[in-house]
Each structure stands twice: as C-alpha cells, then as structure tokens.
Tab-separated table of C-alpha atoms (C1' of nucleotides) in Angstrom:
chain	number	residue	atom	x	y	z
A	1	UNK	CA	0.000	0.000	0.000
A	2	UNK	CA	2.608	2.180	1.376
A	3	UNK	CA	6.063	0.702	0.747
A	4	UNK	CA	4.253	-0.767	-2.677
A	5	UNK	CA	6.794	-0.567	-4.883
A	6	UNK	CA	9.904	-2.590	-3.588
A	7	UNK	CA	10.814	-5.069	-6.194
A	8	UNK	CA	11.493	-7.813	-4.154
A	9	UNK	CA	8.916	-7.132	-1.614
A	10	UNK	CA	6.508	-7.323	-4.458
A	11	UNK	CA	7.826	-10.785	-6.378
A	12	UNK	CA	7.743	-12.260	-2.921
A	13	UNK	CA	4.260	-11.199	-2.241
A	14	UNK	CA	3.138	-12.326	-6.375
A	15	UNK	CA	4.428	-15.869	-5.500
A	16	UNK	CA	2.853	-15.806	-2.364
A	17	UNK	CA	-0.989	-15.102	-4.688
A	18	UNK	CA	-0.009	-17.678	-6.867
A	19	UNK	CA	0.676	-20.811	-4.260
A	20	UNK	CA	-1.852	-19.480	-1.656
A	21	UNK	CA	-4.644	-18.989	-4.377
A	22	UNK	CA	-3.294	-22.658	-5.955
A	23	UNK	CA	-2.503	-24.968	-3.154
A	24	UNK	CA	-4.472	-23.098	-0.034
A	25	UNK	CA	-2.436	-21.806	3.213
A	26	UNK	CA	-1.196	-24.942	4.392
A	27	UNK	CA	0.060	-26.408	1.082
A	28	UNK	CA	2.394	-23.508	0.822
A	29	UNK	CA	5.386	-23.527	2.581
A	30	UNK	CA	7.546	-20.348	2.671
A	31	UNK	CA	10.458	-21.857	0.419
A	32	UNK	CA	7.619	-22.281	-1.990
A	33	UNK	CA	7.279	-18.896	-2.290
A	34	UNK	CA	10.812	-18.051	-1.703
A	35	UNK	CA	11.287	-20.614	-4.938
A	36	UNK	CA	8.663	-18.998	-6.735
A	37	UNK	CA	9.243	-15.796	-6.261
A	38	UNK	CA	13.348	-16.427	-6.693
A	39	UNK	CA	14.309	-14.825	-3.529
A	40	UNK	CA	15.374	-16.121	0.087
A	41	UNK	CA	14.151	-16.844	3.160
A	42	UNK	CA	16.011	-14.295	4.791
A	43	UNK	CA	13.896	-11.349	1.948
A	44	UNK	CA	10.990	-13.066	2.987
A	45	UNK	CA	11.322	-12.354	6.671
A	46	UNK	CA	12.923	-9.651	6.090
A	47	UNK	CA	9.626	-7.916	4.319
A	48	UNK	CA	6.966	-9.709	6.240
A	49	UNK	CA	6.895	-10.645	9.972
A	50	UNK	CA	5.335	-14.062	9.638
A	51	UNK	CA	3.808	-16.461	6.761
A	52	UNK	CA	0.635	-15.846	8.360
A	53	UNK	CA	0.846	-12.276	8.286
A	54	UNK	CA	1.640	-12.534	4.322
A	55	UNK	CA	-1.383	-13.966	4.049
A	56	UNK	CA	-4.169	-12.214	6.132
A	57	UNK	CA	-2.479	-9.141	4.306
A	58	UNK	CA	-3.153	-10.229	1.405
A	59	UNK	CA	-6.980	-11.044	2.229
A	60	UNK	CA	-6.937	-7.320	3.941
A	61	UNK	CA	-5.774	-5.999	0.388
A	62	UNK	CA	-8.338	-7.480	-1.442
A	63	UNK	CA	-11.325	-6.264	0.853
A	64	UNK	CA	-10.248	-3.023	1.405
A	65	UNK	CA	-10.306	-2.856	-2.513
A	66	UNK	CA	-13.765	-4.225	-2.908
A	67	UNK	CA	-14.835	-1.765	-0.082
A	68	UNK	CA	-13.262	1.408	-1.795
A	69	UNK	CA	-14.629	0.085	-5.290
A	70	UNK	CA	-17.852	0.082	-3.734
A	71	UNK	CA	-18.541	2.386	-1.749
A	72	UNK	CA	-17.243	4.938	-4.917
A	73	UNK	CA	-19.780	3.604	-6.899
A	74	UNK	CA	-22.446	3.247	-4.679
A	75	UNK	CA	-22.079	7.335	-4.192
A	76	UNK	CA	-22.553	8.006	-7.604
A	77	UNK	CA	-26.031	6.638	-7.624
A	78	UNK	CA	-29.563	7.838	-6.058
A	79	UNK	CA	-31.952	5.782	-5.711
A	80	UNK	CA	-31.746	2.531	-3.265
A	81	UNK	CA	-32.800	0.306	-5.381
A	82	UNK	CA	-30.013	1.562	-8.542
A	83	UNK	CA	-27.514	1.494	-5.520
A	84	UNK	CA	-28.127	-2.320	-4.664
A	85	UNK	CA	-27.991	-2.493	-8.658
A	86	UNK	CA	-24.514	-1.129	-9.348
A	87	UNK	CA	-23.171	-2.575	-6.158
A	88	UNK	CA	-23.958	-6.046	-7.550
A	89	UNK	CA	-21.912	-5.169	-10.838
A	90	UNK	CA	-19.404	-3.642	-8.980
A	91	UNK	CA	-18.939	-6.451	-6.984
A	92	UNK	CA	-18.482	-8.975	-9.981
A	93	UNK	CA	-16.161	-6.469	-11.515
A	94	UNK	CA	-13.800	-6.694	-8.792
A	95	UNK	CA	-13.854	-10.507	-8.560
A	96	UNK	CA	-13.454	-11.139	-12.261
A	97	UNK	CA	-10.469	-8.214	-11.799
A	98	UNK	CA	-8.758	-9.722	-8.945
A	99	UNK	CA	-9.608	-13.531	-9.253
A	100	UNK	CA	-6.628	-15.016	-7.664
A	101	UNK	CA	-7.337	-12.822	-4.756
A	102	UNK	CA	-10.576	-13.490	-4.826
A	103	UNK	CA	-9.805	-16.998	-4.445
A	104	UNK	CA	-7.752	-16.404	-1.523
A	105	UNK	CA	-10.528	-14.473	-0.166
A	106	UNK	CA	-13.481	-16.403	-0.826
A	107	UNK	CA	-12.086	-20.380	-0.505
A	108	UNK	CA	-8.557	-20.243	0.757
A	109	UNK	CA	-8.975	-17.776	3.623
A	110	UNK	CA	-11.707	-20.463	5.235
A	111	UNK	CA	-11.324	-23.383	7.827
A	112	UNK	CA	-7.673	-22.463	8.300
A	113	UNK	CA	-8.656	-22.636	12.520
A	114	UNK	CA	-10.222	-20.431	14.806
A	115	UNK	CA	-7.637	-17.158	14.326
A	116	UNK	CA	-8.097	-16.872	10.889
A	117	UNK	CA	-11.833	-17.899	10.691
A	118	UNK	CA	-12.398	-14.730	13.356
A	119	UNK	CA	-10.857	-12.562	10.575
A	120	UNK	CA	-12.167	-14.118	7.796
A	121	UNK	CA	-15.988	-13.307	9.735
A	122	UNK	CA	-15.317	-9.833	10.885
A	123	UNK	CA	-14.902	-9.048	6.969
A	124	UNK	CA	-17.549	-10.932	5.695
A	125	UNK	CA	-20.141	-9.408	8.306
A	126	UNK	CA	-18.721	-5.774	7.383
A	127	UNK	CA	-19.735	-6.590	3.449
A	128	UNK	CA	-23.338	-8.244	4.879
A	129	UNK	CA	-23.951	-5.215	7.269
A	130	UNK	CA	-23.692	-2.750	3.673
A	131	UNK	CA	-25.902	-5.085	2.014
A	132	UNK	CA	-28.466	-5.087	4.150
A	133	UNK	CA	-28.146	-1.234	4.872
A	134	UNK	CA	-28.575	-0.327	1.464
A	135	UNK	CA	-31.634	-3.426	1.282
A	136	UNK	CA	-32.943	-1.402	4.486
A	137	UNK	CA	-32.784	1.973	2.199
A	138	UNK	CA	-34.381	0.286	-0.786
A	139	UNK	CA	-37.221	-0.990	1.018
A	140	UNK	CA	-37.887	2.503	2.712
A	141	UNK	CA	-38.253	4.770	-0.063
A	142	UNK	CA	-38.707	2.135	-2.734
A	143	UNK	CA	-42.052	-0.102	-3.599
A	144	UNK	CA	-40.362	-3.002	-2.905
A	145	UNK	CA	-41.773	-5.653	-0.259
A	146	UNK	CA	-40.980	-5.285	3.099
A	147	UNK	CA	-38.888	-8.466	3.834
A	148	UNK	CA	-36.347	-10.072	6.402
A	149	UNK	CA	-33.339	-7.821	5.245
A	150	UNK	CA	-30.956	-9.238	7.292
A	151	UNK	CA	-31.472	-12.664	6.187
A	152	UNK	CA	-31.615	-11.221	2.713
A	153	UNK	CA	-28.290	-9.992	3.100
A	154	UNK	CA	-26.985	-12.952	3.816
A	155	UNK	CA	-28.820	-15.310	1.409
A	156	UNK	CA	-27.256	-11.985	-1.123
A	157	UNK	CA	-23.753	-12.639	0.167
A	158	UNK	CA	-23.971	-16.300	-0.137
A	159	UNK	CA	-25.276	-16.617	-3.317
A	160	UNK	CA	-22.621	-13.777	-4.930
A	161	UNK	CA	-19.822	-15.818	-3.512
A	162	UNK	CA	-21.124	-19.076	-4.754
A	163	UNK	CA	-21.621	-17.782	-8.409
A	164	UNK	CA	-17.839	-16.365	-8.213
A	165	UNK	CA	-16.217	-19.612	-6.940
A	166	UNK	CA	-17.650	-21.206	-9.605
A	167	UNK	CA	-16.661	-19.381	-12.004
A	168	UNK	CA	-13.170	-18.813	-10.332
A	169	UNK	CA	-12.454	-22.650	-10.529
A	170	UNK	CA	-14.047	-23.186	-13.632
A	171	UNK	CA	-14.218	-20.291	-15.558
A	172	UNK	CA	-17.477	-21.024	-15.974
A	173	UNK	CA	-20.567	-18.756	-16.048
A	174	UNK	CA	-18.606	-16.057	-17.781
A	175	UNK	CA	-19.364	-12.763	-16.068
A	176	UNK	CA	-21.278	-11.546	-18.951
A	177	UNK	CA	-23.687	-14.360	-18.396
A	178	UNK	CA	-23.578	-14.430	-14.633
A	179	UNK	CA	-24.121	-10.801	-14.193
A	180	UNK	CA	-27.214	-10.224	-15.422
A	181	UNK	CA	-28.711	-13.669	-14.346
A	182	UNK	CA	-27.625	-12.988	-10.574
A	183	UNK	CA	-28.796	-9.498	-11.405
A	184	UNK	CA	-32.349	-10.618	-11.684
A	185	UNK	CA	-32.309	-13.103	-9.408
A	186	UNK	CA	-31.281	-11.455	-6.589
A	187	UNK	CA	-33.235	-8.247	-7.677
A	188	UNK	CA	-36.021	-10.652	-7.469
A	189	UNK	CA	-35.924	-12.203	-4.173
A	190	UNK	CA	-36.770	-8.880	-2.839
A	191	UNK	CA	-39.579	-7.829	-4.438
A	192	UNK	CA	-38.411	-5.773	-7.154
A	193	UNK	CA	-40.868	-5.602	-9.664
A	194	UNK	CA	-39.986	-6.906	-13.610
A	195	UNK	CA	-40.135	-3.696	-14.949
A	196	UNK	CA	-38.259	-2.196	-12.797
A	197	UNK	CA	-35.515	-5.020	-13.921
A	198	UNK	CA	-36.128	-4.068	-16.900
A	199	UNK	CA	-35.000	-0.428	-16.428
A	200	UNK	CA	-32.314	-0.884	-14.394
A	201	UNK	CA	-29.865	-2.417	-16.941
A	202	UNK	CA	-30.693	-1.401	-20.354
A	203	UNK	CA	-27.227	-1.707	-21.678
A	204	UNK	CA	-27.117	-5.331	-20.988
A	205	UNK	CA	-29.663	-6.211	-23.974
A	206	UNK	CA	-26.559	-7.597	-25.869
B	1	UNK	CA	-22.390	-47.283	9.026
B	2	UNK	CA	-22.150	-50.690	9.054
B	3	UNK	CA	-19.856	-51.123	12.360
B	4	UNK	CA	-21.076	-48.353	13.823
B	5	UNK	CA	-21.613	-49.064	16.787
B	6	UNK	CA	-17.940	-50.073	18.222
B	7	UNK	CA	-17.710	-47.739	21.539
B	8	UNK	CA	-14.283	-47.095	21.344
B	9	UNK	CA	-14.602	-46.279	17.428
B	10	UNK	CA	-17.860	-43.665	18.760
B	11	UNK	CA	-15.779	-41.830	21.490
B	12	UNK	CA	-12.905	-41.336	18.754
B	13	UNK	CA	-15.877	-40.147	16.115
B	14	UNK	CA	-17.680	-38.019	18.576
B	15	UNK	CA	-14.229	-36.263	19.907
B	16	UNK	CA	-13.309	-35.740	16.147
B	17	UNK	CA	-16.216	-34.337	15.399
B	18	UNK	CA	-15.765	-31.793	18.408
B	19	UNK	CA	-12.385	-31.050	17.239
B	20	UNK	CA	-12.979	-30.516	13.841
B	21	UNK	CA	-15.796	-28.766	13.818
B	22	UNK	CA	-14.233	-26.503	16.993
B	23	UNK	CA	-10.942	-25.868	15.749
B	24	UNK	CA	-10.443	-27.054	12.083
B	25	UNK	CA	-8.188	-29.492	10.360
B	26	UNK	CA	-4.974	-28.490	10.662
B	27	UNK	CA	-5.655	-27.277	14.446
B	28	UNK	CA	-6.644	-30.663	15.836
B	29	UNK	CA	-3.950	-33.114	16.159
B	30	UNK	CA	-4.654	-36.371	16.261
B	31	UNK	CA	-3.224	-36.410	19.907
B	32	UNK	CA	-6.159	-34.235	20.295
B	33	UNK	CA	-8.494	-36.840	19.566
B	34	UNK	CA	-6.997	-38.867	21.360
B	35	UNK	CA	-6.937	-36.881	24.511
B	36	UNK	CA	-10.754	-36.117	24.022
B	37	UNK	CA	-11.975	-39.390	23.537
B	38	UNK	CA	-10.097	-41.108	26.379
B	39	UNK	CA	-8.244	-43.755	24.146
B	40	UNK	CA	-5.031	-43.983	22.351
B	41	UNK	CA	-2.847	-43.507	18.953
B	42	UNK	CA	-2.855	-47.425	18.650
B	43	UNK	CA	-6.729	-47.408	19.035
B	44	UNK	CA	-7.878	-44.240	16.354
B	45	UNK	CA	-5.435	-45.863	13.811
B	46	UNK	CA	-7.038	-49.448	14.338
B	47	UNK	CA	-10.279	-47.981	13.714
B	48	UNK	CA	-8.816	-45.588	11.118
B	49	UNK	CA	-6.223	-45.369	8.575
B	50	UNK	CA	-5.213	-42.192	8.812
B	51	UNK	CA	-6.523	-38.411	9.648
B	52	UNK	CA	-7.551	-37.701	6.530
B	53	UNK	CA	-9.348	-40.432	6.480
B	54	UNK	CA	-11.459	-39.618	9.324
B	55	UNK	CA	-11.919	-36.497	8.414
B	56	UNK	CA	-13.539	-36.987	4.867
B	57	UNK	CA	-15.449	-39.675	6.388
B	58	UNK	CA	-17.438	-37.425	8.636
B	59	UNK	CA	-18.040	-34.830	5.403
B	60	UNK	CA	-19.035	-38.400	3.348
B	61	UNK	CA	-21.323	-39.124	6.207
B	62	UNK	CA	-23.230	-35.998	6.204
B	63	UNK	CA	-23.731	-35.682	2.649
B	64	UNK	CA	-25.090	-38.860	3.071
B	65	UNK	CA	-27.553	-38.041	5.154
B	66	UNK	CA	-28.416	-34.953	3.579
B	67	UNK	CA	-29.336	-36.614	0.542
B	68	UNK	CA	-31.188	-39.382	2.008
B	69	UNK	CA	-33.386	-37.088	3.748
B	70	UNK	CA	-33.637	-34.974	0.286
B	71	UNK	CA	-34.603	-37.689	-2.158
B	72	UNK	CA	-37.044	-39.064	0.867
B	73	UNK	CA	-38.933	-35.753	0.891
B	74	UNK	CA	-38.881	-34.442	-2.487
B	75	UNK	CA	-40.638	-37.954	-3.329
B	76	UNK	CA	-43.437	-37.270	-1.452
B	77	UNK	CA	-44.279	-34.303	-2.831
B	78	UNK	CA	-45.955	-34.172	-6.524
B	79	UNK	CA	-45.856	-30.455	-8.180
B	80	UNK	CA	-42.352	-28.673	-8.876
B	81	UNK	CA	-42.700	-25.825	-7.157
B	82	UNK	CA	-43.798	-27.589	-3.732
B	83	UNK	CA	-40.584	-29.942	-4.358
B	84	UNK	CA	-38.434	-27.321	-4.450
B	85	UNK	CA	-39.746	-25.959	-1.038
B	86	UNK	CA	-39.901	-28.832	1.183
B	87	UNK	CA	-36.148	-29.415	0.109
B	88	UNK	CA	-35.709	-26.264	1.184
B	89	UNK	CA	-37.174	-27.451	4.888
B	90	UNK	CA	-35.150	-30.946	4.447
B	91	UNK	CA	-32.222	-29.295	4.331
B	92	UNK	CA	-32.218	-26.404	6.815
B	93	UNK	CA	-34.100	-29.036	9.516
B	94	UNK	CA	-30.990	-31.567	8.315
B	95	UNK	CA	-28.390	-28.504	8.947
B	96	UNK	CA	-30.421	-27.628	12.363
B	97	UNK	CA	-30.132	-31.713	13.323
B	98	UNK	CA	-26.015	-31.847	12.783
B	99	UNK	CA	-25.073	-28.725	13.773
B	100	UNK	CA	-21.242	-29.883	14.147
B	101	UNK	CA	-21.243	-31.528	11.241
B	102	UNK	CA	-22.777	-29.335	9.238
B	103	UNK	CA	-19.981	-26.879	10.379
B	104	UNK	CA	-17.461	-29.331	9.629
B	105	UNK	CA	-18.917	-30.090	6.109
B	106	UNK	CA	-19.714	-26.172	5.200
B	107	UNK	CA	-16.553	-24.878	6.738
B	108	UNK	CA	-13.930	-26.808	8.051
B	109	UNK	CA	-13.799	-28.950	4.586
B	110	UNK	CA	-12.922	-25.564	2.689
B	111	UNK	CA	-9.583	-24.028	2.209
B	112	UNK	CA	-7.768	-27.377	2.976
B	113	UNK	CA	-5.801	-27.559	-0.528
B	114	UNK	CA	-5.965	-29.183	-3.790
B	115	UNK	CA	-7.249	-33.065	-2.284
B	116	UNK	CA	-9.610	-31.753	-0.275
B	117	UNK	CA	-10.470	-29.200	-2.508
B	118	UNK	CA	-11.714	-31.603	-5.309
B	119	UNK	CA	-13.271	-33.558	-2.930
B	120	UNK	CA	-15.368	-30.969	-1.505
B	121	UNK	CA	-16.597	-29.681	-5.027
B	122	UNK	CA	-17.842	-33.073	-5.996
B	123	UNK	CA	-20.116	-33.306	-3.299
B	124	UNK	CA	-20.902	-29.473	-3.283
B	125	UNK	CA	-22.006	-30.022	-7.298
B	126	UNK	CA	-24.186	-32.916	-6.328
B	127	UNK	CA	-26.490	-31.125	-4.207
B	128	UNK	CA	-26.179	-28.301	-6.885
B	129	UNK	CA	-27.080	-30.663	-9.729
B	130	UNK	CA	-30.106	-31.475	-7.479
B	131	UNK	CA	-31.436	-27.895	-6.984
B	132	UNK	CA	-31.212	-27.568	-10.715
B	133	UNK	CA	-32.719	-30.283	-11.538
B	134	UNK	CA	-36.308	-29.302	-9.787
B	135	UNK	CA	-35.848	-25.734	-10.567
B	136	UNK	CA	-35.895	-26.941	-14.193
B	137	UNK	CA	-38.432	-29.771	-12.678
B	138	UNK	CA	-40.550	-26.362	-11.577
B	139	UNK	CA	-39.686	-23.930	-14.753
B	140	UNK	CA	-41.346	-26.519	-17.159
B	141	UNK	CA	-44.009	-27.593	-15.593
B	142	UNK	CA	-44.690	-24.452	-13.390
B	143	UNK	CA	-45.630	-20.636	-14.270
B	144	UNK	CA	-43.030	-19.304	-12.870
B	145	UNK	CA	-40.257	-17.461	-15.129
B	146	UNK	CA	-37.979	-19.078	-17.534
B	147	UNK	CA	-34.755	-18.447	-15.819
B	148	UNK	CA	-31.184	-19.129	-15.787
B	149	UNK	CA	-31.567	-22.054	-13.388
B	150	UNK	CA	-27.710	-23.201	-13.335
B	151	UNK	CA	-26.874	-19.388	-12.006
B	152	UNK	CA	-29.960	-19.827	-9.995
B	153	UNK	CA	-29.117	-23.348	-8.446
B	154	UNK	CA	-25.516	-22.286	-7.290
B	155	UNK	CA	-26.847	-18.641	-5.934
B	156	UNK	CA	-29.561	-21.258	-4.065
B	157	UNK	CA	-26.432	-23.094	-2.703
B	158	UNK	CA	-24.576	-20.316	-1.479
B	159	UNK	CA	-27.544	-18.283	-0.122
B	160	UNK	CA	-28.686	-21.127	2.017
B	161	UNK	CA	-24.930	-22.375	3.024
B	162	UNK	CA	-24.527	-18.726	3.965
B	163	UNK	CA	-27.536	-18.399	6.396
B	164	UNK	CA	-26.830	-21.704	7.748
B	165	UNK	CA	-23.149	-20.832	8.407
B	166	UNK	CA	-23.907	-17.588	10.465
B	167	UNK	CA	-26.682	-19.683	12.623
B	168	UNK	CA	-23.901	-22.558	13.058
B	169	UNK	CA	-21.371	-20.034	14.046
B	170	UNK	CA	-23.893	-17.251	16.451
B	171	UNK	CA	-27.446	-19.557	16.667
B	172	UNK	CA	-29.024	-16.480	15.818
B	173	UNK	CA	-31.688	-16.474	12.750
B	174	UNK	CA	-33.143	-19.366	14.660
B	175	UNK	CA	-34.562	-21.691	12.152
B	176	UNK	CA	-38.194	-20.567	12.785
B	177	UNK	CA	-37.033	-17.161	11.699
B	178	UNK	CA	-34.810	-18.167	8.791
B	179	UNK	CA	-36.964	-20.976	7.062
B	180	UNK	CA	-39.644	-18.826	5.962
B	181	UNK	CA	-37.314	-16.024	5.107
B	182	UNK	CA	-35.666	-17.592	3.198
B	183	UNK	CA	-38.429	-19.619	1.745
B	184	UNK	CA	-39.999	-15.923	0.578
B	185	UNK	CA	-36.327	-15.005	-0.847
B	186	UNK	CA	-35.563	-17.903	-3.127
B	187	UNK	CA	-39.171	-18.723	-4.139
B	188	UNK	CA	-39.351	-15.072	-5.033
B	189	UNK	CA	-36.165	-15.205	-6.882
B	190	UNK	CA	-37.401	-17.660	-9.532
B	191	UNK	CA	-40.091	-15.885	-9.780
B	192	UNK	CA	-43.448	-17.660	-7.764
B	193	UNK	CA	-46.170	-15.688	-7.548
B	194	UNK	CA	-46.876	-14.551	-3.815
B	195	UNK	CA	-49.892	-16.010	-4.023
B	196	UNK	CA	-47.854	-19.585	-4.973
B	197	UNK	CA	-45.718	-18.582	-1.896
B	198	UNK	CA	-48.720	-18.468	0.628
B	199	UNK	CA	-50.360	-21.060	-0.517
B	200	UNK	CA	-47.078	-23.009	-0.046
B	201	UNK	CA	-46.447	-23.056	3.406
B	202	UNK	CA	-50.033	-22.710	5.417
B	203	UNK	CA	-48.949	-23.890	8.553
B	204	UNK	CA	-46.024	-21.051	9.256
B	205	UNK	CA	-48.832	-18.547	9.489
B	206	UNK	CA	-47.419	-18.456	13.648
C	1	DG	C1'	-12.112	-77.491	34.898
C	2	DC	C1'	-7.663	-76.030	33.006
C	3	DG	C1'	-3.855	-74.652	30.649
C	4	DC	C1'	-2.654	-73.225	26.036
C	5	DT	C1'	-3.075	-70.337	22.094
C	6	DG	C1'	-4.013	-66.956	18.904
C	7	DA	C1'	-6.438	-63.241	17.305
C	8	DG	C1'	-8.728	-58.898	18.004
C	9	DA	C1'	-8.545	-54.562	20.505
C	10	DC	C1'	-5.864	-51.274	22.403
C	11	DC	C1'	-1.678	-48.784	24.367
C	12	DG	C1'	2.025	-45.335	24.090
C	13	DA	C1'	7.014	-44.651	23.278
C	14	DC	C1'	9.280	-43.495	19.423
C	15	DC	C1'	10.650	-42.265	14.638
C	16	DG	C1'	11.298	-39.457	10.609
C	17	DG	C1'	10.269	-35.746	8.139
C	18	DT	C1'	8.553	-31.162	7.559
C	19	DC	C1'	8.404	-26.367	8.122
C	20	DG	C1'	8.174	-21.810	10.312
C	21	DG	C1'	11.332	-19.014	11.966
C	22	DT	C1'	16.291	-17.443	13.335
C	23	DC	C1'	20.965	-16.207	12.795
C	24	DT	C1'	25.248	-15.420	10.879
C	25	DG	C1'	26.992	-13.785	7.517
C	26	DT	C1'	27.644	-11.330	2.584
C	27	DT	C1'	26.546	-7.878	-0.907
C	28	DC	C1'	24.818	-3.760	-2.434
C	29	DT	C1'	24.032	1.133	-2.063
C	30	DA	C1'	24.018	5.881	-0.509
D	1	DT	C1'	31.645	2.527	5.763
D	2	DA	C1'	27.334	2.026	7.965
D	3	DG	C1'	23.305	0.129	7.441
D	4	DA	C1'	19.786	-1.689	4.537
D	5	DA	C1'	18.735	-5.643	1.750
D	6	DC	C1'	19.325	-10.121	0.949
D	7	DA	C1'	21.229	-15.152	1.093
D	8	DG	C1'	20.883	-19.670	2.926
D	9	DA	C1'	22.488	-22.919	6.543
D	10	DC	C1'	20.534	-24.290	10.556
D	11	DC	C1'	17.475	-25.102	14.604
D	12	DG	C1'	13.881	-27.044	17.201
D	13	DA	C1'	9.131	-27.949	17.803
D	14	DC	C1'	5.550	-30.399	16.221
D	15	DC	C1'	2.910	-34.116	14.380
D	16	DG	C1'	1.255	-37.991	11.555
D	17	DG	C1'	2.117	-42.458	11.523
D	18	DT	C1'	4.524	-46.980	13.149
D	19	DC	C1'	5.607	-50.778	15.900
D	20	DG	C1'	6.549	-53.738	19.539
D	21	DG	C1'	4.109	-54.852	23.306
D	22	DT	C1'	-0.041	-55.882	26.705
D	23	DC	C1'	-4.639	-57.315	27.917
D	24	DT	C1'	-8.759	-59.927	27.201
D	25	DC	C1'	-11.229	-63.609	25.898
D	26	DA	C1'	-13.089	-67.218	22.878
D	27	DG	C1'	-12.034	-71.672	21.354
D	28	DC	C1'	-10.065	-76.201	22.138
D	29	DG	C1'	-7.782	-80.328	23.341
D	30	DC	C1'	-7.358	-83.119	27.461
DNA sequence: GCGCTGAGACCGACCGGTCGGTCTGTTCTA
DNA sequence: TAGAACAGACCGACCGGTCGGTCTCAGCGC
C-alpha cells in the first residue's frame, strides 16, 4: 500500500498469490514462495513478519479494494434500489479483476482454525452489514416488499460468492452471463418488480 | 455405518467431530483426539487409517444423510414448485439436526488444498445438480419465469450455506425465523407468484 | 475345569520428516 | 563505511504415523 513498490517485496508477495490462491495456506510452505518468487528466506522475513501475516495481508488488500470500489460507486447513484444495482456489478467487476485474490478471499482464507476464521468473519459481516443497509434503504423509499433484510443480506452474500467460486475454478458462467442472471435473481428475491428489472440495466440487452 | 456401533470407534468419532468442527483441520492433532476421547494412537489408527481419512469420512457421512433425507422428501411431494420448497425445509431441519457436522462439512472442509479441494466440489455439485434439476423440474411444468436455473441453483447453494453458516457459528436467525425467510427469498427469486408462496407453506402462518 | 493359544482390541514410546522461523553472515548502495 | 537488503544454513518444535508390546477372551484339546 505504502512501501508498494519494492521489487522484491513485491515478487515475494506475487508468489505468495499464486501458491496461496493454488494450493491453499497450508500447502504452501515459505520456500515455496521463496522458490517462486526467486528470492530467500532471509527477503521473505525480512519484508513480512510471519507467513501468516503474508497472508491475512493479502486477504486485507483485497477487501479493502472491494470496499473502496464500492462504496465509490455506490455514491454516484440515487436511488436505493439503482444502488443495490450497481453494487452487484461492482462487486463482480472486482472478482473477475482480482480472481486469484478473490480466491484467496473467498475459498482459501476459510477453515484455516479459529484465528483466521475470526478474521475471515469480521470481513464478511462488514460486506453483509452494507448489504443489508442499502436493502434497508431500498425498502424505505422504494415499492419493494418489506422483507427479512438481514437474512436477505446474507442469502445476497452467499449466493454472490457461490456464483464467483464457480466461475473462479471453472471459468465457468462467464461474467457476462452471470451478471445479469444474478442481477435478476437477486433483484427478485426482494420484491423488485420486472419492470423495474427491466430499467435498471438497459445496456445489458446484448 | 455398518460397524457403527464399536464404543471405542464412537468416542474417537464423537471427539473428532468436536475437534474438527471446533478448531479445524490443521488445528486438531490427532493427539487431540486422542486426549478427548479417552483412548489412544494405537486405538484411532485401528479404527482408522489415517486423519484424513477420518476427516472426509465425517463430510461423506453428512452428505449422506443430507441426501437421504432430500430424495425421501422431495418424493413425497408431486408439483415442482412444492418440491423445491420442502427441500428447502429438508435441508435447513438436516443442517439444524447436525449442527457440528454441518460446520465441519460447510466450513472446516474448505480451504484445505488441492485433495480436499476436489473432494469438496464433488459433493458441493451434487447437491447443486439437485437444486437444478427441480428448478428446471418447476420452470417446465410451473408458471413461474424461464430463468437461468444453473446461475440460480448455485446462488440457491450459497444463499442457504450462507444463512446456515452464520446460525452454526452465532445460533441467531433461529430456524423458525430463517426458514420462511428464506423460503420468501428464493421462491421469489425464480419468480413464484406470492400467491404460490402463501399457498405453499399454510402452517407457518405463527 | 484347566492350561494353552491366537487373534482382536488397544496402548504409548518413538521415529522421521517437515516447516516456520532465526541467525550469521555477505553484498549492495548511498 | 554504515546500514539496509538479501542469502541460505541451521534449529527445534511439532505431528502424523509406526511398531513392539499388553490385555482380554473365545475356542479347544485333554
């Protein structure tokens, strides 16, 4: 973020993607990524305080990016309804634009024990608690039914991060196609009406 | 399954279960098992070749069960659309039933590396071959929207893992809460009719 | 009844390898 | 030339798995 631009530092921490989005946390050892990366043990620890820390830094990275990404786009639109829109595109954007992070992020970065599963929750909940704000501000001024937002957020979550780890492993509903279907699905599930669907993407008649 | 009902094998199932599901794969040592379950290193690998093996045998189990209790249900019922529901019930009650293992097969089983990995898809596509199969089931027969059921089925995956996962993790959108939420969400989604939806589940009118 | 035996169930000390992390340098650079 | 940046040998803890042994008990000849 800061110190970005150290050569080494960075090599070290583009093996590091590569194995931990590959082979998980535990499959990696650190002269993986010292091999990979063409370096030494002693640049590694040199850079980085632990192998652990490498990696929770790397799934900090990532969210703080989807955050910023976000939360800039979700300012440039009015309505609540348009917001929960554009967040949803957003939010594929970034995966399809980081998906080795995002596979860090979404698979790799769970079950690794109770330390890194506390993490992993605190920054899920944070991306749940601005879905379901923004569901809570669409069903206020909007005509949409009044539903359980909360669990709507979650179901939201849930089913986003599904679609993406598909597609991460598999390449498989390319985004063009997933978009749009998730789009009205999820649009859907809380009451928002089919012309209103309609409206809210008309440059996705391709 | 079949020699299920060895005590010493139980005790070493039932602490592995704990441990798993507690503190994850690579957290619980096998001495940890042991320790929990009274017995010894000569006893778990008598019972069991190795920790691996243990391990994938309590995610086999649960599918197992899952599926069973799926197939059982969804036979029972005649129309699409009220298939598609009472799985919905099936599995959320089967969830509610194993908590730990449901934690264990959700959670712990992720983010293990590549082995695991592959196994873990396998089974994860099954059940989302399933929900595709009766949303397709539902789309043909049904009025409900022609939709982009493969998109759908995963985002039904994730959207009910999800929900399950936070109640696993903080019991708190008790089942009684969550089941009909979520019941209104995904119905919704593939576009039921609210009038489908009510008619669908009389009894939760509490 | 009684000793013998052998197999199943279980015990726990121990082994061998792995891997995160350290430490003693060496090289580069300002 | 001082200190930052890096190299890589090395350490020690940990942990899955093994292996020789013990205990129990059913079967069996006498």
């Amino acid at each position: 973020m800061s110190k970005s631009t150290n050569p080494t530092r960075q090599r070290i921490l583009d093996a590091a993607v590569e194995r931990f989005a590959n082979n998980g946390y535990h499959d990696t050892s650190v002269a993986d990524i010292v091999d990979d990366s063409g370096t030494s043990k002693g640049a590694v620890y040199f850079h980085f305080p632990s192998k652990q820390d490498i990696f929770l830094g790397l799934v900090d990275h990532f969210a703080t990016i989807l955050e910023d990404r976000l939360s800039e786009a979700i300012a440039q639109e009015e309505s609540g309804v348009r917001r929960v829109n554009v967040a949803l595109s957003v939010c594929l954007e970034t995966f399809a634009a980081y998906k080795k992070l995002a596979k860090i992020f979404l698979i790799q970065a769970t079950g690794l024990g109770t330390v890194f599963e506390e993490k992993r929750r605190e920054i899920h909940k944070r991306f749940i608690d601005v879905i379901q704000r923004h569901l809570d501000e669409a069903v206020q001024e909007g005509d949409l039914l009044t539903i359980d937002t909360e669990i709507a957020a979650y179901a939201w979550m849930g089913a986003i991060n599904e679609v993406v780890i598909e597609w991460v492993y598999t390449g498989h509903p390319e985004p063009a196609r997933a978009l749009p279907a998730l789009q009205n699905i999820l649009l859907r599930s809380i009451g928002v009406s089919e012309e209103q669907i309609q409206q809210l993407d008309p440059n996705a008649n391709k």
